[in-house]
């Protein structure tokens, strides 16, 4: 098996994932997974595609992720890993699709409008 790559996006984050045969090494932007994403629930969310298809500790993962915050980066990484696993084996598509890991979440922050303090919030109304 050669290197398989895939891209995942969420909010303002873009993650590029490179999958190779290995023993489960996880490198995100040159750091270990536990170092880059210290929260356990975020780590579990990123590794969940491998758990879903029962392929933990079979592949080395190298991730380049930029933009957005840690939550968006984590979800972009999860999507990219899911896409790479589907490229690897088409049978992985249905369990990953059932958990909605292959669906692009298109929700992004709404832009601020002029004459308002935020996107929709208005200043306090005074009748008199």
PDB file of C-alpha atoms in Angstrom:
ATOM      1  CA  UNK A   1       0.000   0.000   0.000  1.00  0.00           C
ATOM      2  CA  UNK A   2       1.275   3.432  -0.880  1.00  0.00           C
ATOM      3  CA  UNK A   3       0.287   6.715   0.735  1.00  0.00           C
ATOM      4  CA  UNK A   4      -3.396   7.665   0.556  1.00  0.00           C
ATOM      5  CA  UNK A   5      -4.406  11.297   1.039  1.00  0.00           C
ATOM      6  CA  UNK A   6      -7.720  13.076   1.544  1.00  0.00           C
ATOM      7  CA  UNK A   7      -9.029  16.523   2.453  1.00  0.00           C
ATOM      8  CA  UNK A   8     -11.652  17.398   5.065  1.00  0.00           C
ATOM      9  CA  UNK A   9     -13.225  20.777   5.817  1.00  0.00           C
ATOM     10  CA  UNK A  10     -15.279  22.257   8.651  1.00  0.00           C
ATOM     11  CA  UNK A  11     -16.034  25.945   9.329  1.00  0.00           C
ATOM     12  CA  UNK A  12     -12.763  27.729   8.488  1.00  0.00           C
ATOM     13  CA  UNK A  13     -10.545  24.652   8.954  1.00  0.00           C
ATOM     14  CA  UNK A  14      -8.946  22.546   6.235  1.00  0.00           C
ATOM     15  CA  UNK A  15      -7.252  19.238   7.069  1.00  0.00           C
ATOM     16  CA  UNK A  16      -5.043  17.200   4.731  1.00  0.00           C
ATOM     17  CA  UNK A  17      -4.538  13.608   5.876  1.00  0.00           C
ATOM     18  CA  UNK A  18      -1.909  11.123   4.662  1.00  0.00           C
ATOM     19  CA  UNK A  19      -2.496   7.441   5.517  1.00  0.00           C
ATOM     20  CA  UNK A  20       0.250   4.808   5.320  1.00  0.00           C
ATOM     21  CA  UNK A  21       0.559   1.236   6.583  1.00  0.00           C
ATOM     22  CA  UNK A  22       2.010   1.286  10.081  1.00  0.00           C
ATOM     23  CA  UNK A  23       1.429   0.792  13.784  1.00  0.00           C
ATOM     24  CA  UNK A  24      -0.969   3.619  14.662  1.00  0.00           C
ATOM     25  CA  UNK A  25       1.314   6.687  14.859  1.00  0.00           C
ATOM     26  CA  UNK A  26      -0.705   9.921  14.834  1.00  0.00           C
ATOM     27  CA  UNK A  27       1.112  13.166  13.918  1.00  0.00           C
ATOM     28  CA  UNK A  28      -0.790  16.467  13.654  1.00  0.00           C
ATOM     29  CA  UNK A  29       1.214  19.470  12.381  1.00  0.00           C
ATOM     30  CA  UNK A  30       4.467  17.846  13.533  1.00  0.00           C
ATOM     31  CA  UNK A  31       3.177  17.045  17.055  1.00  0.00           C
ATOM     32  CA  UNK A  32       1.684  13.922  18.587  1.00  0.00           C
ATOM     33  CA  UNK A  33      -2.137  13.763  18.703  1.00  0.00           C
ATOM     34  CA  UNK A  34      -2.238  14.004  22.523  1.00  0.00           C
ATOM     35  CA  UNK A  35      -0.007  17.061  22.418  1.00  0.00           C
ATOM     36  CA  UNK A  36      -1.869  18.940  19.649  1.00  0.00           C
ATOM     37  CA  UNK A  37      -5.392  18.072  20.892  1.00  0.00           C
ATOM     38  CA  UNK A  38      -5.060  17.696  24.693  1.00  0.00           C
ATOM     39  CA  UNK A  39      -8.806  17.204  25.338  1.00  0.00           C
ATOM     40  CA  UNK A  40      -9.740  13.519  25.545  1.00  0.00           C
ATOM     41  CA  UNK A  41     -13.182  13.910  23.918  1.00  0.00           C
ATOM     42  CA  UNK A  42     -11.564  15.604  20.900  1.00  0.00           C
ATOM     43  CA  UNK A  43      -8.969  12.810  20.613  1.00  0.00           C
ATOM     44  CA  UNK A  44     -11.733  10.192  20.767  1.00  0.00           C
ATOM     45  CA  UNK A  45     -13.698  12.030  18.096  1.00  0.00           C
ATOM     46  CA  UNK A  46     -10.683  12.065  15.741  1.00  0.00           C
ATOM     47  CA  UNK A  47      -9.850   8.366  16.237  1.00  0.00           C
ATOM     48  CA  UNK A  48     -13.515   7.276  16.012  1.00  0.00           C
ATOM     49  CA  UNK A  49     -13.485   6.528  12.224  1.00  0.00           C
ATOM     50  CA  UNK A  50     -10.796   3.887  12.855  1.00  0.00           C
ATOM     51  CA  UNK A  51     -12.827   2.432  15.745  1.00  0.00           C
ATOM     52  CA  UNK A  52     -15.955   2.371  13.549  1.00  0.00           C
ATOM     53  CA  UNK A  53     -14.276   0.274  10.837  1.00  0.00           C
ATOM     54  CA  UNK A  54     -12.163  -1.695  13.366  1.00  0.00           C
ATOM     55  CA  UNK A  55      -8.851  -0.554  11.897  1.00  0.00           C
ATOM     56  CA  UNK A  56      -7.095   0.910  14.972  1.00  0.00           C
ATOM     57  CA  UNK A  57      -3.300   0.502  15.101  1.00  0.00           C
ATOM     58  CA  UNK A  58      -3.128  -0.520  11.417  1.00  0.00           C
ATOM     59  CA  UNK A  59      -2.263   2.820   9.800  1.00  0.00           C
ATOM     60  CA  UNK A  60       0.050   5.729  10.467  1.00  0.00           C
ATOM     61  CA  UNK A  61      -1.661   9.101  10.085  1.00  0.00           C
ATOM     62  CA  UNK A  62       0.040  12.387   9.225  1.00  0.00           C
ATOM     63  CA  UNK A  63      -2.221  15.458   9.340  1.00  0.00           C
ATOM     64  CA  UNK A  64      -1.677  19.032   8.169  1.00  0.00           C
ATOM     65  CA  UNK A  65      -4.488  21.221   9.479  1.00  0.00           C
ATOM     66  CA  UNK A  66      -4.905  24.992   9.427  1.00  0.00           C
ATOM     67  CA  UNK A  67      -7.539  27.626  10.061  1.00  0.00           C
ATOM     68  CA  UNK A  68     -10.334  27.873  12.591  1.00  0.00           C
ATOM     69  CA  UNK A  69     -10.333  26.675  16.179  1.00  0.00           C
ATOM     70  CA  UNK A  70      -9.593  23.320  17.760  1.00  0.00           C
ATOM     71  CA  UNK A  71     -13.151  21.993  17.367  1.00  0.00           C
ATOM     72  CA  UNK A  72     -13.337  22.834  13.645  1.00  0.00           C
ATOM     73  CA  UNK A  73      -9.855  21.422  13.096  1.00  0.00           C
ATOM     74  CA  UNK A  74     -10.802  18.204  14.870  1.00  0.00           C
ATOM     75  CA  UNK A  75     -13.951  17.717  12.807  1.00  0.00           C
ATOM     76  CA  UNK A  76     -12.108  18.529   9.570  1.00  0.00           C
ATOM     77  CA  UNK A  77      -9.473  15.945  10.505  1.00  0.00           C
ATOM     78  CA  UNK A  78     -12.163  13.359  11.288  1.00  0.00           C
ATOM     79  CA  UNK A  79     -13.794  13.935   7.894  1.00  0.00           C
ATOM     80  CA  UNK A  80     -10.460  13.657   6.053  1.00  0.00           C
ATOM     81  CA  UNK A  81      -9.613  10.394   7.850  1.00  0.00           C
ATOM     82  CA  UNK A  82     -13.037   8.992   6.937  1.00  0.00           C
ATOM     83  CA  UNK A  83     -12.569   9.932   3.281  1.00  0.00           C
ATOM     84  CA  UNK A  84      -9.104   8.345   3.229  1.00  0.00           C
ATOM     85  CA  UNK A  85     -10.481   5.112   4.730  1.00  0.00           C
ATOM     86  CA  UNK A  86     -13.179   4.989   2.040  1.00  0.00           C
ATOM     87  CA  UNK A  87     -10.502   5.436  -0.643  1.00  0.00           C
ATOM     88  CA  UNK A  88      -8.676   2.538   0.973  1.00  0.00           C
ATOM     89  CA  UNK A  89     -11.668   0.190   1.114  1.00  0.00           C
ATOM     90  CA  UNK A  90     -15.100   0.930  -0.365  1.00  0.00           C
ATOM     91  CA  UNK A  91     -16.793  -1.364   2.202  1.00  0.00           C
ATOM     92  CA  UNK A  92     -16.010   1.206   4.921  1.00  0.00           C
ATOM     93  CA  UNK A  93     -18.423   3.695   3.317  1.00  0.00           C
ATOM     94  CA  UNK A  94     -21.694   2.475   4.868  1.00  0.00           C
ATOM     95  CA  UNK A  95     -20.619   2.408   8.567  1.00  0.00           C
ATOM     96  CA  UNK A  96     -18.902   5.794   8.229  1.00  0.00           C
ATOM     97  CA  UNK A  97     -21.861   7.274   6.371  1.00  0.00           C
ATOM     98  CA  UNK A  98     -24.225   5.980   9.081  1.00  0.00           C
ATOM     99  CA  UNK A  99     -22.287   8.033  11.652  1.00  0.00           C
ATOM    100  CA  UNK A 100     -22.324  11.056   9.252  1.00  0.00           C
ATOM    101  CA  UNK A 101     -18.515  11.281   9.099  1.00  0.00           C
ATOM    102  CA  UNK A 102     -18.553  11.677   5.299  1.00  0.00           C
ATOM    103  CA  UNK A 103     -21.034  14.584   5.309  1.00  0.00           C
ATOM    104  CA  UNK A 104     -19.639  18.108   4.987  1.00  0.00           C
ATOM    105  CA  UNK A 105     -21.146  20.299   7.696  1.00  0.00           C
ATOM    106  CA  UNK A 106     -21.699  23.544   5.770  1.00  0.00           C
ATOM    107  CA  UNK A 107     -22.573  25.730   8.769  1.00  0.00           C
ATOM    108  CA  UNK A 108     -20.249  28.724   9.018  1.00  0.00           C
ATOM    109  CA  UNK A 109     -20.309  31.953  11.008  1.00  0.00           C
ATOM    110  CA  UNK A 110     -22.693  34.534   9.569  1.00  0.00           C
ATOM    111  CA  UNK A 111     -21.095  37.829   8.593  1.00  0.00           C
ATOM    112  CA  UNK A 112     -21.641  41.004  10.591  1.00  0.00           C
ATOM    113  CA  UNK A 113     -24.112  43.461   9.020  1.00  0.00           C
ATOM    114  CA  UNK A 114     -23.646  47.217   9.067  1.00  0.00           C
ATOM    115  CA  UNK A 115     -25.727  49.158  11.568  1.00  0.00           C
ATOM    116  CA  UNK A 116     -25.746  46.195  13.965  1.00  0.00           C
ATOM    117  CA  UNK A 117     -23.308  45.164  16.697  1.00  0.00           C
ATOM    118  CA  UNK A 118     -23.240  41.536  15.489  1.00  0.00           C
ATOM    119  CA  UNK A 119     -24.796  39.556  12.632  1.00  0.00           C
ATOM    120  CA  UNK A 120     -28.397  39.810  13.888  1.00  0.00           C
ATOM    121  CA  UNK A 121     -28.284  41.482  17.291  1.00  0.00           C
ATOM    122  CA  UNK A 122     -29.731  45.005  17.385  1.00  0.00           C
ATOM    123  CA  UNK A 123     -29.047  47.889  19.680  1.00  0.00           C
ATOM    124  CA  UNK A 124     -31.532  48.420  22.511  1.00  0.00           C
ATOM    125  CA  UNK A 125     -34.753  50.026  21.271  1.00  0.00           C
ATOM    126  CA  UNK A 126     -35.979  53.140  23.054  1.00  0.00           C
ATOM    127  CA  UNK A 127     -39.547  54.283  22.519  1.00  0.00           C
ATOM    128  CA  UNK A 128     -39.013  57.755  24.038  1.00  0.00           C
TER     129      UNK A 128
END
